[in-house]
mmCIF file of C-alpha atoms in Angstrom:
data_model
loop_
_atom_site.group_PDB
_atom_site.id
_atom_site.type_symbol
_atom_site.label_atom_id
_atom_site.label_comp_id
_atom_site.label_asym_id
_atom_site.label_seq_id
_atom_site.Cartn_x
_atom_site.Cartn_y
_atom_site.Cartn_z
ATOM 1 C CA MET A 68 36.252 3.827 -29.937
ATOM 2 C CA ARG A 69 33.222 3.448 -27.713
ATOM 3 C CA SER A 70 30.896 6.412 -27.708
ATOM 4 C CA LYS A 71 29.592 7.764 -24.468
ATOM 5 C CA GLY A 72 25.976 7.053 -23.619
ATOM 6 C CA CYS A 73 23.424 9.893 -23.356
ATOM 7 C CA SER A 74 22.532 11.110 -19.943
ATOM 8 C CA LEU A 75 18.883 11.575 -18.866
ATOM 9 C CA VAL A 76 19.247 15.316 -19.027
ATOM 10 C CA GLU A 77 20.664 15.116 -22.542
ATOM 11 C CA MET A 78 17.849 12.867 -23.729
ATOM 12 C CA SER A 79 15.167 14.944 -22.125
ATOM 13 C CA THR A 80 16.213 18.097 -23.961
ATOM 14 C CA LEU A 81 15.303 16.273 -27.221
ATOM 15 C CA VAL A 82 11.596 16.099 -26.216
ATOM 16 C CA PRO A 83 9.710 19.289 -25.496
ATOM 17 C CA ARG A 84 8.235 19.331 -22.059
ATOM 18 C CA GLN A 85 4.814 20.223 -23.495
ATOM 19 C CA ARG A 86 4.482 16.766 -24.779
ATOM 20 C CA PHE A 87 3.892 15.544 -21.243
ATOM 21 C CA MET A 88 0.256 16.568 -21.831
ATOM 22 C CA GLU A 89 -0.050 13.767 -24.421
ATOM 23 C CA LEU A 90 -0.567 11.523 -21.425
ATOM 24 C CA ASN A 91 -4.157 12.705 -21.571
ATOM 25 C CA ASN A 92 -4.511 10.301 -24.507
ATOM 26 C CA LEU A 93 -4.340 7.338 -22.107
ATOM 27 C CA ALA A 94 -7.007 6.277 -19.656
ATOM 28 C CA LEU A 95 -5.082 4.951 -16.699
ATOM 29 C CA SER A 96 -6.493 3.067 -13.721
ATOM 30 C CA LEU A 97 -4.031 1.776 -11.192
ATOM 31 C CA HIS A 98 -4.028 -0.668 -8.269
ATOM 32 C CA LEU A 99 -1.599 0.325 -5.593
ATOM 33 C CA GLY A 100 -1.715 -2.195 -2.789
ATOM 34 C CA SER A 101 -5.358 -2.151 -1.528
ATOM 35 C CA PHE A 102 -5.918 1.269 -3.151
ATOM 36 C CA ASP A 103 -7.482 2.084 -6.454
ATOM 37 C CA SER A 104 -6.476 5.240 -8.411
ATOM 38 C CA GLU A 105 -7.802 6.796 -11.617
ATOM 39 C CA MET A 106 -5.630 9.300 -13.462
ATOM 40 C CA LEU A 107 -7.847 12.197 -14.488
ATOM 41 C CA GLY A 108 -5.613 14.689 -16.127
ATOM 42 C CA TRP A 109 -2.065 15.792 -16.996
ATOM 43 C CA GLY A 110 -0.908 19.350 -17.630
ATOM 44 C CA PHE A 111 2.003 21.660 -18.060
ATOM 45 C CA PHE A 112 2.407 25.437 -17.650
ATOM 46 C CA GLU A 113 5.266 27.239 -19.377
ATOM 47 C CA PRO A 114 7.547 29.373 -17.197
ATOM 48 C CA ARG A 115 5.802 32.708 -17.753
ATOM 49 C CA TYR A 116 3.389 34.805 -15.742
ATOM 50 C CA TRP A 117 0.004 33.055 -15.271
ATOM 51 C CA ARG A 118 -2.688 32.546 -12.760
ATOM 52 C CA ASN A 119 -5.289 29.706 -12.611
ATOM 53 C CA TYR A 120 -7.832 31.386 -10.209
ATOM 54 C CA LEU A 121 -9.490 29.979 -7.134
ATOM 55 C CA HIS A 122 -11.156 26.657 -7.699
ATOM 56 C CA THR A 123 -11.849 23.228 -6.097
ATOM 57 C CA HIS A 124 -11.473 19.565 -7.100
ATOM 58 C CA SER A 125 -12.974 16.383 -5.719
ATOM 59 C CA CYS A 126 -9.673 14.691 -6.462
ATOM 60 C CA PHE A 127 -5.948 15.198 -5.696
ATOM 61 C CA GLU A 128 -4.097 17.762 -7.841
ATOM 62 C CA ILE A 129 -0.323 17.573 -7.565
ATOM 63 C CA CYS A 130 2.007 20.264 -8.998
ATOM 64 C CA TYR A 131 5.746 20.030 -9.443
ATOM 65 C CA ALA A 132 7.748 23.291 -10.018
ATOM 66 C CA PHE A 133 10.552 22.746 -12.443
ATOM 67 C CA GLN A 134 11.477 26.401 -12.744
ATOM 68 C CA GLY A 135 10.837 29.789 -11.205
ATOM 69 C CA GLU A 136 8.649 30.640 -8.190
ATOM 70 C CA GLY A 137 5.140 31.700 -7.278
ATOM 71 C CA GLN A 138 2.399 31.554 -4.642
ATOM 72 C CA PHE A 139 0.094 28.672 -3.884
ATOM 73 C CA GLN A 140 -3.040 29.363 -1.822
ATOM 74 C CA ALA A 141 -4.630 26.340 -0.215
ATOM 75 C CA GLY A 142 -7.659 27.158 1.917
ATOM 76 C CA ASN A 143 -6.817 30.335 3.841
ATOM 77 C CA THR A 144 -3.028 29.877 3.775
ATOM 78 C CA ILE A 145 -0.615 31.190 1.103
ATOM 79 C CA TYR A 146 2.665 29.336 0.497
ATOM 80 C CA THR A 147 5.730 30.400 -1.526
ATOM 81 C CA VAL A 148 6.685 27.666 -3.974
ATOM 82 C CA ARG A 149 10.012 27.462 -5.758
ATOM 83 C CA SER A 150 11.792 25.222 -8.274
ATOM 84 C CA ASP A 151 11.900 21.535 -7.192
ATOM 85 C CA ASP A 152 8.938 21.944 -4.787
ATOM 86 C CA VAL A 153 5.947 19.715 -5.011
ATOM 87 C CA PHE A 154 2.626 21.182 -3.791
ATOM 88 C CA ILE A 155 -0.648 19.444 -3.172
ATOM 89 C CA ALA A 156 -4.244 20.496 -3.510
ATOM 90 C CA ARG A 157 -6.374 17.931 -1.583
ATOM 91 C CA PRO A 158 -9.961 17.006 -2.481
ATOM 92 C CA GLY A 159 -12.427 19.794 -1.432
ATOM 93 C CA VAL A 160 -9.755 22.408 -0.681
ATOM 94 C CA SER A 161 -10.081 25.688 -2.616
ATOM 95 C CA HIS A 162 -6.714 26.631 -4.166
ATOM 96 C CA GLU A 163 -5.070 28.978 -6.565
ATOM 97 C CA ILE A 164 -1.565 29.314 -8.172
ATOM 98 C CA ILE A 165 -0.072 32.726 -9.060
ATOM 99 C CA SER A 166 3.220 32.738 -10.981
ATOM 100 C CA SER A 167 5.939 35.315 -10.129
ATOM 101 C CA GLU A 168 6.431 37.940 -12.776
ATOM 102 C CA GLU A 169 10.183 38.351 -12.015
ATOM 103 C CA GLN A 170 10.858 34.546 -11.945
ATOM 104 C CA PRO A 171 8.047 32.932 -13.879
ATOM 105 C CA LEU A 172 6.790 29.630 -12.533
ATOM 106 C CA GLY A 173 6.857 26.573 -14.747
ATOM 107 C CA ILE A 174 5.030 23.398 -13.510
ATOM 108 C CA TYR A 175 3.968 19.927 -14.350
ATOM 109 C CA PHE A 176 0.690 18.871 -12.754
ATOM 110 C CA TRP A 177 -1.475 15.729 -12.577
ATOM 111 C CA THR A 178 -4.840 14.856 -11.030
ATOM 112 C CA TYR A 179 -6.155 11.530 -9.705
ATOM 113 C CA THR A 180 -8.364 9.791 -7.244
ATOM 114 C CA LEU A 181 -7.053 7.555 -4.500
ATOM 115 C CA THR A 182 -9.611 5.383 -2.775
ATOM 116 C CA PRO A 183 -9.452 2.162 -0.709
ATOM 117 C CA GLY A 184 -10.369 -0.927 -2.719
ATOM 118 C CA SER A 185 -12.696 -3.711 -1.846
ATOM 119 C CA GLN A 186 -10.201 -5.098 0.756
ATOM 120 C CA GLU A 187 -9.239 -3.429 4.023
ATOM 121 C CA PRO A 188 -5.768 -1.834 3.927
ATOM 122 C CA ALA A 189 -2.838 -3.382 5.685
ATOM 123 C CA GLN A 190 -4.431 -6.823 6.502
ATOM 124 C CA LEU A 191 -2.097 -9.078 8.421
ATOM 125 C CA ASP A 192 -2.112 -11.788 5.863
ATOM 126 C CA LYS A 193 -0.752 -9.546 3.094
ATOM 127 C CA PRO A 194 2.906 -9.549 1.999
ATOM 128 C CA GLU A 195 5.073 -7.072 3.904
ATOM 129 C CA HIS A 196 5.584 -4.807 0.922
ATOM 130 C CA ASN A 197 1.786 -4.463 0.361
ATOM 131 C CA ARG A 198 1.220 -3.584 4.033
ATOM 132 C CA GLY A 199 3.974 -0.998 3.798
ATOM 133 C CA LEU A 200 2.443 0.526 0.580
ATOM 134 C CA ASP A 201 -1.017 0.649 2.156
ATOM 135 C CA SER A 202 0.331 2.299 5.233
ATOM 136 C CA LEU A 203 2.130 4.920 3.121
ATOM 137 C CA LEU A 204 -0.898 5.750 0.982
ATOM 138 C CA MET A 205 -3.204 5.965 4.026
ATOM 139 C CA ALA A 206 -0.713 8.324 5.697
ATOM 140 C CA PHE A 207 -0.575 10.397 2.497
ATOM 141 C CA LYS A 208 -4.388 10.718 2.415
ATOM 142 C CA ASN A 209 -4.465 11.839 6.064
ATOM 143 C CA SER A 210 -1.355 14.102 5.844
ATOM 144 C CA THR A 211 -1.675 17.872 6.232
ATOM 145 C CA CYS A 212 1.521 18.533 4.217
ATOM 146 C CA VAL A 213 0.990 21.019 1.435
ATOM 147 C CA VAL A 214 4.420 21.890 0.103
ATOM 148 C CA SER A 215 7.574 19.639 0.172
ATOM 149 C CA ASN A 216 11.019 19.870 -1.418
ATOM 150 C CA ARG A 217 11.774 16.114 -0.970
ATOM 151 C CA THR A 218 11.443 15.621 -4.680
ATOM 152 C CA ALA A 219 14.769 14.270 -5.839
ATOM 153 C CA ALA A 220 13.170 11.297 -7.668
ATOM 154 C CA MET A 221 10.312 13.251 -9.203
ATOM 155 C CA LEU A 222 11.804 15.238 -12.101
ATOM 156 C CA PRO A 223 13.527 12.196 -13.744
ATOM 157 C CA THR A 224 10.185 10.301 -13.620
ATOM 158 C CA LEU A 225 8.371 13.206 -15.179
ATOM 159 C CA GLU A 226 10.921 13.474 -17.907
ATOM 160 C CA LEU A 227 10.808 9.725 -18.584
ATOM 161 C CA LEU A 228 7.054 9.881 -18.813
ATOM 162 C CA THR A 229 7.345 12.703 -21.389
ATOM 163 C CA GLU A 230 9.809 10.727 -23.454
ATOM 164 C CA GLU A 231 7.791 7.502 -23.377
ATOM 165 C CA ILE A 232 4.507 9.161 -24.439
ATOM 166 C CA ALA A 233 6.265 11.269 -27.125
ATOM 167 C CA GLN A 234 8.329 8.467 -28.689
ATOM 168 C CA ARG A 235 5.856 5.554 -28.246
ATOM 169 C CA HIS A 236 8.404 2.849 -28.777
ATOM 170 C CA PRO A 237 7.118 -0.749 -28.448
ATOM 171 C CA GLY A 238 6.119 -1.480 -24.872
ATOM 172 C CA TYR A 239 5.618 2.270 -23.996
ATOM 173 C CA SER A 240 2.283 1.763 -22.343
ATOM 174 C CA HIS A 241 3.623 -0.818 -19.854
ATOM 175 C CA ILE A 242 6.580 1.459 -19.016
ATOM 176 C CA ILE A 243 4.217 4.365 -18.524
ATOM 177 C CA GLU A 244 2.141 2.262 -16.131
ATOM 178 C CA GLY A 245 5.103 1.638 -13.968
ATOM 179 C CA LEU A 246 6.274 5.265 -14.078
ATOM 180 C CA VAL A 247 2.853 6.572 -13.148
ATOM 181 C CA ALA A 248 2.761 4.114 -10.207
ATOM 182 C CA LYS A 249 6.212 5.334 -9.225
ATOM 183 C CA LEU A 250 5.077 8.982 -9.541
ATOM 184 C CA LEU A 251 2.175 8.399 -7.120
ATOM 185 C CA VAL A 252 4.407 6.662 -4.728
ATOM 186 C CA ASP A 253 7.054 9.403 -5.000
ATOM 187 C CA THR A 254 4.346 11.931 -4.376
ATOM 188 C CA ALA A 255 3.344 10.132 -1.177
ATOM 189 C CA ARG A 256 6.982 9.704 -0.142
ATOM 190 C CA ALA A 257 7.554 13.473 -0.507
ATOM 191 C CA THR A 258 4.935 14.019 2.262
ATOM 192 C CA VAL A 259 5.131 10.977 4.512
ATOM 193 C CA ASP A 260 8.298 8.966 3.719
ATOM 194 C CA GLU A 261 8.732 5.442 2.365
ATOM 195 C CA ALA A 262 6.767 2.840 0.291
ATOM 196 C CA THR A 263 7.165 0.163 -2.407
ATOM 197 C CA LEU A 264 6.181 0.540 -6.050
ATOM 198 C CA ALA A 265 2.953 -1.336 -6.929
ATOM 199 C CA LEU A 266 1.860 -2.728 -10.224
ATOM 200 C CA ALA A 267 -0.539 -0.780 -12.401
ATOM 201 C CA GLU A 268 -3.513 -1.895 -14.544
ATOM 202 C CA ARG A 269 -3.242 -1.865 -18.311
ATOM 203 C CA PRO A 270 -4.451 1.470 -19.782
ATOM 204 C CA LEU A 271 -7.268 1.874 -22.342
ATOM 205 C CA SER A 272 -6.865 4.451 -25.122
ATOM 206 C CA ARG A 273 -9.190 7.416 -25.351
ATOM 207 C CA GLN A 274 -9.305 10.470 -27.621
ATOM 208 C CA PRO A 275 -7.575 13.685 -26.566
ATOM 209 C CA ASP A 276 -10.598 15.796 -27.092
ATOM 210 C CA GLN A 277 -12.661 13.479 -24.938
ATOM 211 C CA ALA A 278 -10.056 13.597 -22.167
ATOM 212 C CA VAL A 279 -10.111 17.413 -22.229
ATOM 213 C CA ALA A 280 -13.921 17.521 -22.289
ATOM 214 C CA GLN A 281 -13.971 15.130 -19.332
ATOM 215 C CA MET A 282 -11.595 17.400 -17.358
ATOM 216 C CA ILE A 283 -13.962 20.327 -18.021
ATOM 217 C CA GLU A 284 -16.977 18.311 -17.049
ATOM 218 C CA ARG A 285 -15.348 17.353 -13.760
ATOM 219 C CA TYR A 286 -14.360 20.979 -13.035
ATOM 220 C CA LEU A 287 -18.022 22.019 -13.603
ATOM 221 C CA ARG A 288 -19.283 19.247 -11.245
ATOM 222 C CA ASP A 289 -16.690 20.214 -8.613
ATOM 223 C CA ASN A 290 -17.376 23.973 -8.848
ATOM 224 C CA TYR A 291 -20.964 24.378 -10.099
ATOM 225 C CA TRP A 292 -21.901 26.542 -7.110
ATOM 226 C CA ARG A 293 -19.211 29.111 -7.878
ATOM 227 C CA PRO A 294 -19.359 31.883 -10.575
ATOM 228 C CA ILE A 295 -17.745 30.067 -13.586
ATOM 229 C CA SER A 296 -16.503 31.694 -16.795
ATOM 230 C CA ILE A 297 -15.029 30.265 -20.009
ATOM 231 C CA ARG A 298 -11.794 31.964 -18.943
ATOM 232 C CA ASP A 299 -11.683 29.854 -15.767
ATOM 233 C CA LEU A 300 -12.220 26.635 -17.772
ATOM 234 C CA ALA A 301 -9.656 27.620 -20.427
ATOM 235 C CA ALA A 302 -7.064 28.255 -17.729
ATOM 236 C CA GLN A 303 -7.678 24.759 -16.281
ATOM 237 C CA VAL A 304 -7.095 22.943 -19.600
ATOM 238 C CA HIS A 305 -4.470 25.356 -20.933
ATOM 239 C CA LEU A 306 -6.348 26.169 -24.140
ATOM 240 C CA SER A 307 -7.845 29.408 -25.607
ATOM 241 C CA GLU A 308 -11.307 30.290 -24.565
ATOM 242 C CA ARG A 309 -12.564 29.786 -28.125
ATOM 243 C CA HIS A 310 -10.965 26.380 -28.507
ATOM 244 C CA THR A 311 -12.180 25.295 -25.016
ATOM 245 C CA SER A 312 -15.850 26.233 -25.953
ATOM 246 C CA ARG A 313 -15.663 24.522 -29.373
ATOM 247 C CA LEU A 314 -14.057 21.335 -28.088
ATOM 248 C CA PHE A 315 -16.531 20.852 -25.285
ATOM 249 C CA GLN A 316 -19.513 21.393 -27.612
ATOM 250 C CA LYS A 317 -18.083 18.959 -30.129
ATOM 251 C CA VAL A 318 -17.576 16.172 -27.616
ATOM 252 C CA MET A 319 -20.584 16.816 -25.347
ATOM 253 C CA GLY A 320 -23.126 17.937 -27.937
ATOM 254 C CA GLU A 321 -24.008 21.112 -26.029
ATOM 255 C CA THR A 322 -22.383 24.327 -24.915
ATOM 256 C CA ILE A 323 -20.541 24.697 -21.674
ATOM 257 C CA MET A 324 -23.078 27.114 -20.227
ATOM 258 C CA SER A 325 -25.953 24.867 -21.298
ATOM 259 C CA TYR A 326 -24.344 21.893 -19.585
ATOM 260 C CA LEU A 327 -23.746 24.057 -16.426
ATOM 261 C CA THR A 328 -27.251 25.265 -16.306
ATOM 262 C CA THR A 329 -28.720 21.731 -16.617
ATOM 263 C CA LEU A 330 -26.287 20.487 -13.963
ATOM 264 C CA ARG A 331 -27.267 23.242 -11.566
ATOM 265 C CA LEU A 332 -31.010 22.893 -12.091
ATOM 266 C CA ASP A 333 -30.866 19.083 -11.728
ATOM 267 C CA ILE A 334 -29.111 19.485 -8.393
ATOM 268 C CA ALA A 335 -31.669 22.115 -7.379
ATOM 269 C CA ALA A 336 -34.490 19.720 -8.202
ATOM 270 C CA GLN A 337 -32.923 17.273 -5.772
ATOM 271 C CA LEU A 338 -32.560 19.880 -3.031
ATOM 272 C CA LEU A 339 -36.173 21.008 -3.557
ATOM 273 C CA LEU A 340 -37.325 17.511 -2.396
ATOM 274 C CA ASP A 341 -36.301 18.544 1.066
ATOM 275 C CA GLN A 342 -39.144 20.681 2.373
ATOM 276 C CA GLN A 343 -36.930 22.214 5.040
ATOM 277 C CA ILE A 344 -34.570 24.052 2.634
ATOM 278 C CA PRO A 345 -35.869 27.508 1.640
ATOM 279 C CA ILE A 346 -35.992 28.150 -2.092
ATOM 280 C CA LYS A 347 -33.615 31.083 -1.706
ATOM 281 C CA GLU A 348 -31.041 28.771 -0.096
ATOM 282 C CA VAL A 349 -31.488 26.210 -2.879
ATOM 283 C CA ALA A 350 -30.792 28.999 -5.425
ATOM 284 C CA LEU A 351 -27.598 30.109 -3.559
ATOM 285 C CA THR A 352 -26.465 26.532 -3.166
ATOM 286 C CA VAL A 353 -26.439 25.834 -6.879
ATOM 287 C CA GLY A 354 -24.798 29.229 -7.868
ATOM 288 C CA TYR A 355 -27.742 31.650 -8.292
ATOM 289 C CA PRO A 356 -27.584 34.540 -5.798
ATOM 290 C CA ASP A 357 -30.549 36.168 -7.559
ATOM 291 C CA VAL A 358 -33.529 34.016 -6.475
ATOM 292 C CA ARG A 359 -35.919 35.629 -8.992
ATOM 293 C CA TYR A 360 -33.619 34.709 -11.802
ATOM 294 C CA PHE A 361 -33.364 31.206 -10.473
ATOM 295 C CA ILE A 362 -37.189 30.830 -10.242
ATOM 296 C CA THR A 363 -37.551 32.108 -13.857
ATOM 297 C CA LEU A 364 -34.791 29.903 -15.219
ATOM 298 C CA PHE A 365 -36.152 26.797 -13.334
ATOM 299 C CA HIS A 366 -39.625 27.452 -14.758
ATOM 300 C CA GLN A 367 -38.268 27.744 -18.251
ATOM 301 C CA LYS A 368 -36.234 24.531 -18.120
ATOM 302 C CA LYS A 369 -38.406 22.324 -15.959
ATOM 303 C CA GLY A 370 -41.879 23.657 -16.846
ATOM 304 C CA LEU A 371 -42.776 24.307 -13.242
ATOM 305 C CA THR A 372 -41.831 26.959 -10.715
ATOM 306 C CA PRO A 373 -39.660 25.650 -7.781
ATOM 307 C CA ALA A 374 -42.646 26.076 -5.438
ATOM 308 C CA ILE A 375 -45.036 24.058 -7.569
ATOM 309 C CA PHE A 376 -42.325 21.457 -8.279
ATOM 310 C CA ARG A 377 -41.889 21.021 -4.557
ATOM 311 C CA GLN A 378 -45.619 20.784 -3.890
ATOM 312 C CA ARG A 379 -45.953 18.007 -6.454
ATOM 313 C CA GLY A 380 -43.210 15.992 -4.882
ATOM 314 C CA GLY A 381 -40.700 16.616 -7.677
ATOM 315 C CA THR A 382 -38.741 14.177 -9.679
ATOM 316 C CA THR A 383 -35.314 12.740 -8.984
ATOM 317 C CA PHE A 384 -33.076 13.815 -11.796
ATOM 318 C CA LEU A 385 -29.602 12.694 -10.681
#
């Protein structure tokens, strides 16, 4: 008697959703038509009450709700998000997610860059499917859509990604390449309609701790001008505050706050080269509302006060 095959849902229940985050062990760079994309991070929040606080990225952050509901603030607008919705934080847009307490929100999320490659999109001598893909991705970049429920193809792709990275059968990296390309195309389709799946570039392995440290580093560079706490960073990488601090110091060789201070003062040194920017404004721009504290800290770290540094022409640090 022939046994019945397992359905996708049955197979997916064998692999915990949390293992989706093991995708952080792969460094993935994709070529989609004339566009290049680098996958920066993968995450998962359990369906419980949580909040990830207002922040900004220089990349795209896409969230898919698989359970519950919550609120998503993008810029000055607050949206209600529910199960099977995909919601998008675009580069440079401040955003925050707050789970409902009554119906806790569970999400997958992923971050990536999407930039035109060396060739102009949609050239006439390209194959038709490449021109269509370029048009879709350009429309996605220019779209104002924030929340969409046109996500029928998304959950199966996320479940397959989780299974492949968890089981790691022979050929898994090639399957993940295709699934990630499909996920990015599905994300674009959810906001602007159709496209064709493009081939991806072979991934290179990297260590999980390094991947998390790079996510923290990118967050600091994207948000250095804001008040930043270890709590904020821990919420971003879904770790405890203690683990977040230890991991970053282990990989980067310095504490998070030491790195942030150096980053802020290096940027301040660049700004001080412009004689037209008041020192108080420089301090505010890099996250120090107390100009006296900024002057003292700059002197301690750079050996000169900001005023003398400016008089001497400064040094380019970045």
